[in-house]
Amino acid sequence: MTGLKMPEPDSGILKRRDEIIRALQQRVPGEGVISDVDEMRPFESDGLTAYHQVPMIVVLPSTVEEVSAVLKYCHDEGIKVVPRGAGTSLSGGALPLEDGVLLGLGKFNRVVDIDFDNRCAVVQPGVTNLAITHAVAHEGFYYAPDPSSQIACTIGGNIAENSGGVHSLKYGLTTNNVLGLEVVLITGEVIKVGGKHLDSAGFDLLGLMTGSEGLLGVITEVTVRILKRPETARAVLVGFSSSEDAGACVADVIGVGIIAGGMEMMDRLAIHAAEEFAHAGYPLEVEALLIVELDGPEAEVDHLLERVEKIAKAHNAVSVKVSTSEEERLSFWAGRKAAFPAVGRISPDYYCMDGTIPRHQLPRVLTGMREMSEHYGLRVANVFHAGDGNLHPLILYDANKSGELEKAEDFGSDILKLCVEVGGVLTGEHGVGVEKRDLMETMFNDADLDHQQRIKCAFDAKGLLNPGKVFPTLRRCVELGRMHVHGGKVPFPDIPRF
Amino acid sequence: MQDRFKPETVAQVLDVISWGLSNKKPLEIQGAGTKRGIGYPLEVAATLSLSGLTGISLYEPEELVLTAAAGTPLAEIEEVLAGKNQELAFEPADFARLLGSTEANSTIGGIMAANISGPRRLKTGAARDHFLGLKAISGRAEEFKSGGRVVKNVTGYDLCKGLAGSWGTLAVLTEVTLKVLPAAEQITTLIIAGLSDAEAMSAMSMAMNSSCEVSGVAHIPANLVSRSSFSDLAKSGASATLLRLEGIAPSVEYRATQLQTLLGSLGSTKKVTGVDEIWRDVRDVHYFAENQDKAVWKISVPPAQGAIVASAIAAEIPGVEYYFDWAGGLIWAAVPAFNNASQTAIRQCLKSCGGHATLFRAPEEARSTADIFHTLEPGLMTLTKNLKDNFDPSGILNPGRMYRTL
Ligand SMILES: Cc1cc2nc3c(=O)[nH]c(=O)nc-3n(C[C@H](O)[C@H](O)[C@H](O)COP(=O)(O)OP(=O)(O)OC[C@H]3O[C@@H](n4cnc5c(N)ncnc54)[C@H](O)[C@@H]3O)c2cc1C
């Protein structure tokens, strides 16, 4: 991936840069257009820091009209556009293009409407994930999807990536918690899908927009579902001497019908890093640690905790610790939530992967990773959304050592290919972006990818929104539109009779 | 005579679609045909029934996943799931009685293509929220797949959502992979008697805004309760606000007590455990199953506006009957069929609060003249048309079923 190929910059556009800056300034007055290279530096990469590219121009609009005018202009002139929220994408989704406008939504930071009667909040896309919960907390409500980056990442970025969190098993991903969107299409047209009601009239464009990684439209307003906080939540920390035991315990918990609020697993390296960093009280003499959180009415939580403890013991748990206070529960999570920065402290660099597997394949995938780790000579720490099979292997490397980044990337690719091989997928929540773009063919054949690109064609036939992301080869829509004609005729089987 | 194809393999399905494509013969796509009565009547050369493509190919209860061929009867899937105390949490409805259909064997492909969900929609999501993966054949006679068998998956566009609710107009599903969930140990319904629509709205809102995790919230006005299959209700003569609690027994009992404390002052409350038919009536719209000459609307609105919309409709359409599901967010309304089933009045009443109305059942004549699916704003219609042109450029899959020009 280090040899990442992005779409060839359009020299005709680059030559017109000054004229384009002026045109954009007319549409977004004041400080909204940034063209000084040093001032554009902060936008040169996102959470996938191995890649950077200073954009041609940065535009920071503050109204829908401005977004619409910018997009219409770019559409008419054939200029590429990369939308950006907070820039925490771990897959390079917001990586700028040399000949593209970077459209930052940071100024869209207003909570528009909180409607407790309809249990929803209407917010602008630049509002952070956690700010939504803060805005509704006084009435005991919250917004359920909780990516670890929730202090920083924006709801617009969450929609674009269909982000998840540690509570997704029970409460769903972003896509299950969005009710409506206002979207500006690349033509400048403003559309509204969904609203405060359930289900779409017509096709489910809301579902298609969610997880579309900035390739279909620019989100300018979001209506999300908010939930009443569960009456109580308690967590149990369970240590195991093998990841097989931990995995079997998870399968059994779900098998008996318990859908926990969260079920997270960490391996030895991750446990040690997290404990050193956050002093969460994790047991250190174990190979795998499971955090199971149960939330809901008190009567239920107590009852289910007992059952989980029993199951854990039946699977040879070597330590079991139930939180006895809210403080203690939060400390259990503090370690897990800080796992990425914690691993960042024990290694100069780390590379975070995000495959999902059918859970029962965990032992096979962990064994595979151990072998790869030896092969590449790089350590790997594992944190794992165990309930839904979403793995986050963190590959430790040192970018200053020549060749290590490449090795880390190859290691990462091998892990993802293994995920696909065992029936899983390339990405559970971080998105394809540029990072997994060239691996898409391990999961999809040409017909699969062509049909996905036809969605793109329906929204953005000129391919101007965030090109170079998601699809290994962006095929032209005219080409995709053609019917496959053989010898002047569509294939013509005999009339079937059954 | 219309040709009727009932392939038994995916290769044969592909053959039929290729044949339709090369001969410009539009096809009516069916599962078992239980929902034929929904959408514009089709004028097509041939029918492609998926009901011969059956079988559950994967079911792993501890992984909460099931894969089945599109024509697999829903009943078969539900039976297999029940064997492991699991279920389809979105509670797919059976509209056979409502639609006066003799075919009672909904297929899973039809359910997903129509995105049919029941009362639990408001808590657990719609069919589309449980749709993990698919295999399908587009109107280009090309097979493709999307999604996978795991819950957490953002690899590429979510075509499961794209096809859920597209009523077979973009592609023909051949296989679906679904998320399944544990079934509740106990189901208890709290019934509050005698509330007006407006009082019911605030009761339902209080229940939803509590931490009691209600999984079904409906209100049946007094004029309809006599049609309930639960005789206690049918005999009561008073409106019934229904609040469902599900889960393990101690939890359900605990929450029932909480709810009673919260809402007890509003009216006399009664607690019943079990009695599946209470929710089956709501889910399958049994309240309007008789009297087939009336038209039935499915109206989705912001829940808190339910009663306001319903009373606006009642003021416009004499003789309208209605009840609420989804805590007020879903209004089922039965109206006289003439005058395009009063579509103008119904849709006018939604203008100020947002939402949409679908003419779910109507006699043939009204079906062919009314706008069955909610009219889309021009921008949305263009996108919709673009999607159709990309997936089915020759218009051979259910042409005109959702929108006349599609
Ligand atoms: C430490 C750390 C922890 C993380 N933990 C998690 C986690 O637990 N779960 C998880 O799912 N992710 C996680 N992430 C990844 C990341 O935070 C999410 O993908 C997040 O949703 C990105 O939001 P953003 O505002 O930063 O978007 P950006 O990074 O700015 O953009 C992401 C994508 O969205 C597009 N986009 C942004 N805004 C818009 C808009 N308004 N309209 C259209 N397209 C838009 C961009 O073009 C880009 O393709 C983590 C990241 C970090 C750095």
PDB file of C-alpha atoms in Angstrom, chain A residues 116-119 141 161-162 165 168 173 175-176 189 191-193 196-205 207-208 212 215-216 225 228-229 231 251 254 257 259 296-297 299-300 303 307 356-360 385 388 390 423 425-429 431-432 440 443-445 447-448 451-452 454-459 471 480-484 490-493 495-496 498, chain B residues 5-7 12 15-16 18-19 21-23 60 62-64 115 121-123 126 128-129 138 140 142-145 147 149-159 161-162 164-166 169-170 179 181-182 185 205 208-211 213 248 250-251 254-255 258 300-305 326 354-356 374 376 379-380 383-384 386-387 390-391 393-394 402-403 406:
ATOM      1  CA  PHE A 116     -37.506  14.212  23.425  1.00  0.00           C
ATOM      2  CA  ASP A 117     -41.115  13.487  22.463  1.00  0.00           C
ATOM      3  CA  ASN A 118     -39.891  11.877  19.278  1.00  0.00           C
ATOM      4  CA  ARG A 119     -36.684  10.654  20.881  1.00  0.00           C
ATOM      5  CA  PHE A 141     -30.808  10.194  27.231  1.00  0.00           C
ATOM      6  CA  GLU A 161     -18.051   5.485   7.873  1.00  0.00           C
ATOM      7  CA  ASN A 162     -21.022   3.757   9.552  1.00  0.00           C
ATOM      8  CA  GLY A 165     -18.463   1.140  19.184  1.00  0.00           C
ATOM      9  CA  SER A 168     -22.849  -2.097  18.916  1.00  0.00           C
ATOM     10  CA  LEU A 173     -24.005   0.585  14.396  1.00  0.00           C
ATOM     11  CA  THR A 175     -26.802   2.864  10.376  1.00  0.00           C
ATOM     12  CA  ASN A 176     -29.260   1.429  12.902  1.00  0.00           C
ATOM     13  CA  GLU A 189     -28.885  19.829  -5.314  1.00  0.00           C
ATOM     14  CA  ILE A 191     -32.075  16.409  -0.821  1.00  0.00           C
ATOM     15  CA  LYS A 192     -33.688  15.190   2.374  1.00  0.00           C
ATOM     16  CA  VAL A 193     -34.028  11.515   3.202  1.00  0.00           C
ATOM     17  CA  LYS A 196     -38.287  11.946  12.511  1.00  0.00           C
ATOM     18  CA  HIS A 197     -40.418   9.065  11.278  1.00  0.00           C
ATOM     19  CA  LEU A 198     -39.363   5.473  10.613  1.00  0.00           C
ATOM     20  CA  ASP A 199     -38.514   3.888   7.248  1.00  0.00           C
ATOM     21  CA  SER A 200     -38.053   5.627   3.935  1.00  0.00           C
ATOM     22  CA  ALA A 201     -40.598   6.360   1.292  1.00  0.00           C
ATOM     23  CA  GLY A 202     -39.184   4.728  -1.823  1.00  0.00           C
ATOM     24  CA  PHE A 203     -35.710   3.216  -1.902  1.00  0.00           C
ATOM     25  CA  ASP A 204     -33.633   3.253   1.272  1.00  0.00           C
ATOM     26  CA  LEU A 205     -31.267   6.062   0.295  1.00  0.00           C
ATOM     27  CA  GLY A 207     -29.147   3.130   4.185  1.00  0.00           C
ATOM     28  CA  LEU A 208     -27.069   3.657   1.052  1.00  0.00           C
ATOM     29  CA  SER A 212     -20.687   5.533   1.711  1.00  0.00           C
ATOM     30  CA  LEU A 215     -18.416   9.177  -2.231  1.00  0.00           C
ATOM     31  CA  LEU A 216     -22.144   9.793  -2.713  1.00  0.00           C
ATOM     32  CA  ARG A 225     -32.321   8.357  17.415  1.00  0.00           C
ATOM     33  CA  LYS A 228     -33.006   6.528  27.486  1.00  0.00           C
ATOM     34  CA  ARG A 229     -30.033   5.445  29.534  1.00  0.00           C
ATOM     35  CA  GLU A 231     -31.318   1.986  34.585  1.00  0.00           C
ATOM     36  CA  ALA A 251     -20.153 -18.208  22.325  1.00  0.00           C
ATOM     37  CA  ILE A 254     -24.714 -15.618  23.436  1.00  0.00           C
ATOM     38  CA  GLY A 257     -29.604 -15.969  24.879  1.00  0.00           C
ATOM     39  CA  ILE A 259     -27.083 -10.101  24.515  1.00  0.00           C
ATOM     40  CA  GLY A 296     -30.771  -2.661  31.782  1.00  0.00           C
ATOM     41  CA  PRO A 297     -33.112  -2.884  34.749  1.00  0.00           C
ATOM     42  CA  ALA A 299     -33.299  -7.051  38.383  1.00  0.00           C
ATOM     43  CA  GLU A 300     -32.137  -8.183  34.978  1.00  0.00           C
ATOM     44  CA  HIS A 303     -29.696 -12.096  37.312  1.00  0.00           C
ATOM     45  CA  ARG A 307     -25.353 -16.537  34.731  1.00  0.00           C
ATOM     46  CA  THR A 356     -14.467  -9.040  11.263  1.00  0.00           C
ATOM     47  CA  ILE A 357     -14.672 -12.821  11.507  1.00  0.00           C
ATOM     48  CA  PRO A 358     -17.287 -15.382  12.440  1.00  0.00           C
ATOM     49  CA  ARG A 359     -16.498 -15.707  16.137  1.00  0.00           C
ATOM     50  CA  HIS A 360     -15.819 -19.422  16.146  1.00  0.00           C
ATOM     51  CA  HIS A 385     -15.138  -6.585  19.950  1.00  0.00           C
ATOM     52  CA  ASP A 388     -19.644  -9.268  17.118  1.00  0.00           C
ATOM     53  CA  ASN A 390     -14.700  -7.421  15.084  1.00  0.00           C
ATOM     54  CA  GLY A 423     -15.798 -16.150   6.139  1.00  0.00           C
ATOM     55  CA  VAL A 425     -14.818  -9.225   5.975  1.00  0.00           C
ATOM     56  CA  LEU A 426     -12.090  -6.627   5.409  1.00  0.00           C
ATOM     57  CA  THR A 427     -13.487  -3.942   7.632  1.00  0.00           C
ATOM     58  CA  GLY A 428     -15.947  -3.934  10.484  1.00  0.00           C
ATOM     59  CA  GLU A 429     -16.139  -0.219  11.229  1.00  0.00           C
ATOM     60  CA  GLY A 431     -14.053   1.750   6.341  1.00  0.00           C
ATOM     61  CA  VAL A 432     -12.218   0.828   3.161  1.00  0.00           C
ATOM     62  CA  MET A 440     -11.529  -5.297  -2.203  1.00  0.00           C
ATOM     63  CA  MET A 443     -13.797 -10.246  -1.116  1.00  0.00           C
ATOM     64  CA  PHE A 444     -15.677  -9.188  -4.229  1.00  0.00           C
ATOM     65  CA  ASN A 445     -15.568 -10.212  -7.875  1.00  0.00           C
ATOM     66  CA  ALA A 447     -19.734  -8.135 -10.972  1.00  0.00           C
ATOM     67  CA  ASP A 448     -20.017  -7.366  -7.226  1.00  0.00           C
ATOM     68  CA  HIS A 451     -22.921  -3.214  -8.981  1.00  0.00           C
ATOM     69  CA  GLN A 452     -21.518  -1.188  -6.099  1.00  0.00           C
ATOM     70  CA  ARG A 454     -23.464   1.615 -10.186  1.00  0.00           C
ATOM     71  CA  ILE A 455     -24.730   3.098  -6.940  1.00  0.00           C
ATOM     72  CA  LYS A 456     -21.911   5.588  -7.244  1.00  0.00           C
ATOM     73  CA  CYS A 457     -22.963   6.308 -10.841  1.00  0.00           C
ATOM     74  CA  ALA A 458     -26.526   7.004  -9.757  1.00  0.00           C
ATOM     75  CA  PHE A 459     -25.289   9.693  -7.337  1.00  0.00           C
ATOM     76  CA  PHE A 471     -12.830   1.072  -5.315  1.00  0.00           C
ATOM     77  CA  LEU A 480     -20.621   0.487 -16.521  1.00  0.00           C
ATOM     78  CA  GLY A 481     -23.871   1.535 -18.126  1.00  0.00           C
ATOM     79  CA  ARG A 482     -23.294  -0.525 -21.231  1.00  0.00           C
ATOM     80  CA  MET A 483     -25.041  -3.826 -21.482  1.00  0.00           C
ATOM     81  CA  HIS A 484     -22.748  -6.740 -22.106  1.00  0.00           C
ATOM     82  CA  VAL A 490     -27.468  -9.945 -25.517  1.00  0.00           C
ATOM     83  CA  PRO A 491     -26.793 -13.592 -24.551  1.00  0.00           C
ATOM     84  CA  PHE A 492     -29.832 -15.505 -25.551  1.00  0.00           C
ATOM     85  CA  PRO A 493     -30.579 -18.717 -23.770  1.00  0.00           C
ATOM     86  CA  ILE A 495     -36.785 -19.973 -23.151  1.00  0.00           C
ATOM     87  CA  PRO A 496     -36.658 -21.748 -19.838  1.00  0.00           C
ATOM     88  CA  PHE A 498     -39.755 -25.452 -15.447  1.00  0.00           C
TER      89      PHE A 498
ATOM     90  CA  PHE B   5     -41.422 -19.649 -14.353  1.00  0.00           C
ATOM     91  CA  LYS B   6     -40.590 -21.352 -11.125  1.00  0.00           C
ATOM     92  CA  PRO B   7     -36.881 -22.114 -11.234  1.00  0.00           C
ATOM     93  CA  GLN B  12     -32.273 -21.228 -13.848  1.00  0.00           C
ATOM     94  CA  ASP B  15     -31.724 -18.041 -17.411  1.00  0.00           C
ATOM     95  CA  VAL B  16     -35.165 -16.575 -16.945  1.00  0.00           C
ATOM     96  CA  SER B  18     -31.492 -13.381 -19.392  1.00  0.00           C
ATOM     97  CA  TRP B  19     -34.447 -14.507 -21.437  1.00  0.00           C
ATOM     98  CA  LEU B  21     -33.699  -9.202 -21.005  1.00  0.00           C
ATOM     99  CA  SER B  22     -32.919 -10.457 -24.461  1.00  0.00           C
ATOM    100  CA  ASN B  23     -36.559 -10.651 -25.502  1.00  0.00           C
ATOM    101  CA  GLU B  60     -25.308 -21.033  13.574  1.00  0.00           C
ATOM    102  CA  GLU B  62     -24.329 -19.050  18.788  1.00  0.00           C
ATOM    103  CA  GLU B  63     -23.187 -16.781  15.930  1.00  0.00           C
ATOM    104  CA  LEU B  64     -26.725 -15.380  15.585  1.00  0.00           C
ATOM    105  CA  ASN B 115     -38.756  -4.520   4.212  1.00  0.00           C
ATOM    106  CA  ARG B 121     -39.562  -2.186  14.762  1.00  0.00           C
ATOM    107  CA  LEU B 122     -39.474   0.700  17.207  1.00  0.00           C
ATOM    108  CA  LYS B 123     -36.997  -1.043  19.487  1.00  0.00           C
ATOM    109  CA  ALA B 126     -36.684  -2.969  10.613  1.00  0.00           C
ATOM    110  CA  ARG B 128     -33.294  -3.958   6.734  1.00  0.00           C
ATOM    111  CA  ASP B 129     -31.475  -3.659  10.059  1.00  0.00           C
ATOM    112  CA  SER B 138     -29.875  -7.539 -11.420  1.00  0.00           C
ATOM    113  CA  ARG B 140     -28.643  -6.821 -16.365  1.00  0.00           C
ATOM    114  CA  GLU B 142     -25.671 -10.425 -13.743  1.00  0.00           C
ATOM    115  CA  GLU B 143     -25.207 -12.189 -10.436  1.00  0.00           C
ATOM    116  CA  PHE B 144     -23.697 -10.222  -7.589  1.00  0.00           C
ATOM    117  CA  LYS B 145     -23.312 -10.384  -3.843  1.00  0.00           C
ATOM    118  CA  GLY B 147     -22.478  -7.784   2.666  1.00  0.00           C
ATOM    119  CA  ARG B 149     -22.394 -13.145   7.386  1.00  0.00           C
ATOM    120  CA  VAL B 150     -21.094 -10.929  10.161  1.00  0.00           C
ATOM    121  CA  VAL B 151     -22.910  -8.088  11.909  1.00  0.00           C
ATOM    122  CA  LYS B 152     -20.096  -5.588  11.797  1.00  0.00           C
ATOM    123  CA  ASN B 153     -19.252  -4.949   8.201  1.00  0.00           C
ATOM    124  CA  VAL B 154     -18.617  -1.720   6.327  1.00  0.00           C
ATOM    125  CA  THR B 155     -16.858  -3.210   3.323  1.00  0.00           C
ATOM    126  CA  GLY B 156     -18.340  -1.381   0.346  1.00  0.00           C
ATOM    127  CA  TYR B 157     -21.797   0.075  -0.051  1.00  0.00           C
ATOM    128  CA  ASP B 158     -24.616  -1.472   1.901  1.00  0.00           C
ATOM    129  CA  LEU B 159     -26.636  -2.984  -0.941  1.00  0.00           C
ATOM    130  CA  LYS B 161     -30.270  -1.625   2.550  1.00  0.00           C
ATOM    131  CA  GLY B 162     -30.486  -0.610  -1.090  1.00  0.00           C
ATOM    132  CA  ALA B 164     -34.621  -3.873   1.183  1.00  0.00           C
ATOM    133  CA  GLY B 165     -37.819  -2.037   0.348  1.00  0.00           C
ATOM    134  CA  SER B 166     -37.129  -1.940  -3.394  1.00  0.00           C
ATOM    135  CA  THR B 169     -37.538  -3.444  -8.937  1.00  0.00           C
ATOM    136  CA  LEU B 170     -33.720  -3.371  -8.850  1.00  0.00           C
ATOM    137  CA  LYS B 179     -29.033 -11.609  11.908  1.00  0.00           C
ATOM    138  CA  LEU B 181     -31.658 -12.998  18.049  1.00  0.00           C
ATOM    139  CA  PRO B 182     -32.675 -14.884  21.163  1.00  0.00           C
ATOM    140  CA  GLU B 185     -38.427 -15.965  27.827  1.00  0.00           C
ATOM    141  CA  SER B 205     -44.457   8.637  25.006  1.00  0.00           C
ATOM    142  CA  MET B 208     -40.959   5.056  25.497  1.00  0.00           C
ATOM    143  CA  ASN B 209     -39.075   7.721  27.423  1.00  0.00           C
ATOM    144  CA  SER B 210     -38.734   5.523  30.498  1.00  0.00           C
ATOM    145  CA  SER B 211     -35.986   2.968  30.932  1.00  0.00           C
ATOM    146  CA  GLU B 213     -37.478  -1.033  27.344  1.00  0.00           C
ATOM    147  CA  ILE B 248     -36.297 -12.828  31.342  1.00  0.00           C
ATOM    148  CA  PRO B 250     -37.647 -11.249  36.788  1.00  0.00           C
ATOM    149  CA  SER B 251     -36.846  -8.356  34.483  1.00  0.00           C
ATOM    150  CA  TYR B 254     -39.828  -5.640  37.589  1.00  0.00           C
ATOM    151  CA  ARG B 255     -40.451  -3.390  34.599  1.00  0.00           C
ATOM    152  CA  GLN B 258     -42.401   0.258  37.194  1.00  0.00           C
ATOM    153  CA  SER B 300     -45.441   6.614   8.965  1.00  0.00           C
ATOM    154  CA  VAL B 301     -45.140   9.844  10.987  1.00  0.00           C
ATOM    155  CA  PRO B 302     -43.069  11.243  13.858  1.00  0.00           C
ATOM    156  CA  PRO B 303     -44.576   9.292  16.792  1.00  0.00           C
ATOM    157  CA  ALA B 304     -45.558  12.291  18.899  1.00  0.00           C
ATOM    158  CA  GLN B 305     -47.611  13.623  15.965  1.00  0.00           C
ATOM    159  CA  TRP B 326     -44.848   2.166  16.892  1.00  0.00           C
ATOM    160  CA  GLY B 354     -43.237  14.903   7.613  1.00  0.00           C
ATOM    161  CA  GLY B 355     -43.615  11.211   6.960  1.00  0.00           C
ATOM    162  CA  HIS B 356     -45.113   9.118   4.213  1.00  0.00           C
ATOM    163  CA  HIS B 374     -45.547   8.213  -1.482  1.00  0.00           C
ATOM    164  CA  LEU B 376     -41.005  11.677  -3.969  1.00  0.00           C
ATOM    165  CA  GLY B 379     -34.399  15.337  -6.437  1.00  0.00           C
ATOM    166  CA  LEU B 380     -35.152  12.013  -4.763  1.00  0.00           C
ATOM    167  CA  LEU B 383     -31.851   9.514  -7.797  1.00  0.00           C
ATOM    168  CA  THR B 384     -34.407   6.732  -7.634  1.00  0.00           C
ATOM    169  CA  ASN B 386     -30.858   6.717 -11.727  1.00  0.00           C
ATOM    170  CA  LEU B 387     -30.634   3.668  -9.473  1.00  0.00           C
ATOM    171  CA  ASN B 390     -28.201   1.433 -13.389  1.00  0.00           C
ATOM    172  CA  PHE B 391     -29.556  -1.845 -12.036  1.00  0.00           C
ATOM    173  CA  PRO B 393     -31.704  -0.472 -17.596  1.00  0.00           C
ATOM    174  CA  SER B 394     -34.206  -2.329 -19.750  1.00  0.00           C
ATOM    175  CA  MET B 402     -43.544   1.201  -7.154  1.00  0.00           C
ATOM    176  CA  TYR B 403     -43.704   4.205  -9.435  1.00  0.00           C
ATOM    177  CA  LEU B 406     -39.898   3.133 -12.894  1.00  0.00           C
TER     178      LEU B 406
END
